[in-house]
Short mmCIF file of C-alpha atoms in Angstrom, two decimals:
data_model
loop_
_atom_site.label_atom_id
_atom_site.label_comp_id
_atom_site.label_asym_id
_atom_site.label_seq_id
_atom_site.Cartn_x
_atom_site.Cartn_y
_atom_site.Cartn_z
CA UNK A 16 -74.13 0.10 62.74
CA UNK A 17 -71.46 -1.98 64.53
CA UNK A 18 -70.38 -5.03 62.53
CA UNK A 19 -67.72 -6.42 64.89
CA UNK A 20 -64.48 -5.57 66.65
CA UNK A 21 -61.85 -4.55 64.14
CA UNK A 22 -58.81 -3.58 66.18
CA UNK A 23 -57.22 -4.46 69.52
CA UNK A 24 -54.01 -3.00 70.93
CA UNK A 25 -51.99 -4.32 73.83
CA UNK A 26 -49.17 -2.81 75.84
CA UNK A 27 -46.06 -5.02 75.92
CA UNK A 28 -42.74 -4.77 77.73
CA UNK A 29 -40.59 -5.71 74.71
CA UNK A 30 -42.23 -5.29 71.33
CA UNK A 31 -39.58 -7.31 69.46
CA UNK A 32 -39.99 -10.28 71.83
CA UNK A 33 -43.78 -10.00 71.55
CA UNK A 34 -43.57 -9.71 67.75
CA UNK A 35 -41.55 -12.93 67.65
CA UNK A 36 -44.24 -14.65 69.76
CA UNK A 37 -47.25 -13.45 67.74
CA UNK A 38 -45.61 -14.12 64.38
CA UNK A 39 -45.44 -17.83 65.29
CA UNK A 40 -49.25 -18.00 65.41
CA UNK A 41 -51.08 -18.99 62.23
CA UNK A 42 -52.92 -16.27 60.29
CA UNK A 43 -51.16 -13.40 62.07
CA UNK A 44 -49.84 -11.36 59.15
CA UNK A 45 -47.31 -8.55 59.73
CA UNK A 46 -48.76 -5.27 58.45
CA UNK A 47 -46.75 -2.30 59.69
CA UNK A 48 -43.83 -1.65 62.03
CA UNK A 49 -42.56 1.61 63.51
CA UNK A 50 -39.28 0.80 65.29
CA UNK A 51 -38.92 4.34 66.60
CA UNK A 52 -42.29 4.18 68.37
CA UNK A 53 -41.72 0.47 69.17
CA UNK A 54 -44.99 -0.74 67.69
CA UNK A 55 -46.14 -3.33 65.22
CA UNK A 56 -49.51 -4.02 63.62
CA UNK A 57 -50.82 -7.33 62.31
CA UNK A 58 -53.73 -8.48 60.24
CA UNK A 59 -55.60 -11.26 62.03
CA UNK A 60 -57.05 -13.73 59.54
CA UNK A 61 -57.54 -12.23 56.10
CA UNK A 62 -56.18 -8.71 55.44
CA UNK A 63 -58.82 -6.14 56.26
CA UNK A 64 -60.78 -8.41 58.65
CA UNK A 65 -59.23 -7.52 62.00
CA UNK A 66 -56.06 -5.97 63.34
CA UNK A 67 -53.87 -6.52 66.40
CA UNK A 68 -51.42 -3.86 67.55
CA UNK A 69 -48.56 -4.29 70.00
CA UNK A 70 -46.76 -1.30 71.47
CA UNK A 71 -43.93 -1.25 73.95
CA UNK A 72 -44.54 0.67 77.19
CA UNK A 73 -47.55 2.54 75.85
CA UNK A 74 -49.45 4.18 77.40
CA UNK A 75 -47.10 3.44 80.33
CA UNK A 76 -44.31 1.10 81.33
CA UNK A 77 -46.78 -0.71 83.61
CA UNK A 78 -47.99 -3.70 81.59
CA UNK A 79 -51.32 -4.91 82.96
CA UNK A 80 -52.62 -8.34 82.05
CA UNK A 81 -55.36 -8.23 79.43
CA UNK A 82 -57.50 -10.89 77.81
CA UNK A 83 -58.57 -11.35 74.21
CA UNK A 84 -59.68 -14.27 72.06
CA UNK A 85 -58.99 -15.34 68.50
CA UNK A 86 -61.91 -17.04 66.73
CA UNK A 87 -60.95 -20.44 65.29
CA UNK A 88 -62.82 -23.17 63.44
CA UNK A 89 -64.20 -25.98 65.55
CA UNK A 90 -62.16 -28.59 63.65
CA UNK A 91 -58.99 -26.65 64.61
CA UNK A 92 -59.70 -26.46 68.35
CA UNK A 93 -58.86 -30.15 68.79
CA UNK A 94 -55.41 -29.71 67.28
CA UNK A 95 -54.74 -26.33 68.94
CA UNK A 96 -53.09 -27.88 72.02
CA UNK A 97 -50.60 -29.87 69.92
CA UNK A 98 -49.95 -26.86 67.68
CA UNK A 99 -49.27 -24.53 70.63
CA UNK A 100 -47.19 -27.19 72.40
CA UNK A 101 -45.04 -27.49 69.26
CA UNK A 102 -44.33 -23.76 69.68
CA UNK A 103 -43.36 -24.32 73.34
CA UNK A 104 -46.48 -22.50 74.51
CA UNK A 105 -48.21 -23.93 77.59
CA UNK A 106 -51.98 -24.34 77.35
CA UNK A 107 -54.82 -24.62 79.86
CA UNK A 108 -58.57 -24.68 79.95
CA UNK A 109 -60.69 -21.84 81.41
CA UNK A 110 -60.01 -22.97 84.98
CA UNK A 111 -56.24 -23.15 84.46
CA UNK A 112 -56.31 -26.94 84.38
CA UNK A 113 -54.87 -29.25 81.72
CA UNK A 114 -55.91 -28.41 78.17
CA UNK A 115 -56.52 -32.15 77.76
CA UNK A 116 -59.91 -31.35 79.30
CA UNK A 117 -61.32 -28.50 77.20
CA UNK A 118 -64.44 -26.80 78.48
CA UNK A 119 -67.66 -25.54 76.92
CA UNK A 120 -69.38 -22.27 77.82
CA UNK A 121 -73.01 -23.42 77.46
CA UNK A 122 -74.46 -19.89 77.36
CA UNK A 123 -72.85 -19.30 73.93
CA UNK A 124 -72.09 -22.28 73.32
CA UNK A 125 -68.36 -22.35 72.56
CA UNK A 126 -65.25 -24.38 73.38
CA UNK A 127 -61.84 -22.84 73.98
CA UNK A 128 -58.19 -23.23 74.95
CA UNK A 129 -56.06 -20.66 76.80
CA UNK A 130 -52.41 -19.61 76.74
CA UNK A 131 -50.29 -16.57 77.59
CA UNK A 132 -47.99 -14.27 75.66
CA UNK A 133 -44.55 -13.19 77.00
CA UNK A 134 -46.17 -10.46 79.16
CA UNK A 135 -48.78 -12.78 80.65
CA UNK A 136 -51.69 -11.51 78.57
CA UNK A 137 -54.42 -14.15 78.55
CA UNK A 138 -55.08 -15.36 75.02
CA UNK A 139 -57.87 -17.68 74.00
CA UNK A 140 -58.62 -19.67 70.88
CA UNK A 141 -62.41 -20.01 70.83
CA UNK A 142 -64.71 -21.96 68.50
CA UNK A 143 -68.46 -21.53 68.42
CA UNK A 144 -70.58 -24.67 68.51
CA UNK A 145 -73.64 -25.10 66.26
CA UNK A 146 -75.81 -26.19 69.19
CA UNK A 147 -78.52 -24.16 70.89
CA UNK A 148 -77.30 -22.13 73.89
CA UNK A 149 -78.05 -23.58 77.31
CA UNK A 150 -77.46 -20.61 79.67
CA UNK A 151 -78.93 -22.53 82.61
CA UNK A 152 -75.94 -24.90 82.58
CA UNK A 153 -72.55 -24.31 84.19
CA UNK A 154 -69.26 -24.49 82.29
CA UNK A 155 -68.66 -28.16 81.55
CA UNK A 156 -66.15 -30.51 79.92
CA UNK A 157 -66.47 -30.68 76.14
CA UNK A 158 -66.93 -34.45 76.33
CA UNK A 159 -69.88 -33.98 78.67
CA UNK A 160 -71.40 -31.40 76.28
CA UNK A 161 -71.02 -33.81 73.37
CA UNK A 162 -72.83 -36.50 75.37
CA UNK A 163 -75.56 -34.03 76.33
CA UNK A 164 -76.00 -33.17 72.64
CA UNK A 165 -76.14 -36.88 71.73
CA UNK A 166 -72.88 -36.95 69.80
CA UNK A 167 -70.96 -39.33 72.05
#
């Protein structure tokens, strides 16, 4: 029955500041805003595919850090660091180290880059790799994965 995750909502401390942040990201399309309730909805990717909602101080004024990931194409993951840097957004890898050293999650396998929104929510751009999963391996540098898969 379930085909995927359609909608994610996050609590933010200032919905206008958060809206400004999310609207800088590619393929985040404003959908609906209710200024009285201090909320805004976005299409993520193509309209009707997935939705992100931001709402100020809801359900409470305590904003707790959350994590979510946007799926990206593999050919875009390499340019993601430069793109985010051009927006003055700091990037890291999974371990909080320099995004110059992106990491692969062998159990999937996928490669990703991390950054935060104005409230410190952990956001990830993640790209699936076409290789067979290797769950017996630990998280490793992308370059090492490429060598292991005979591409470097």
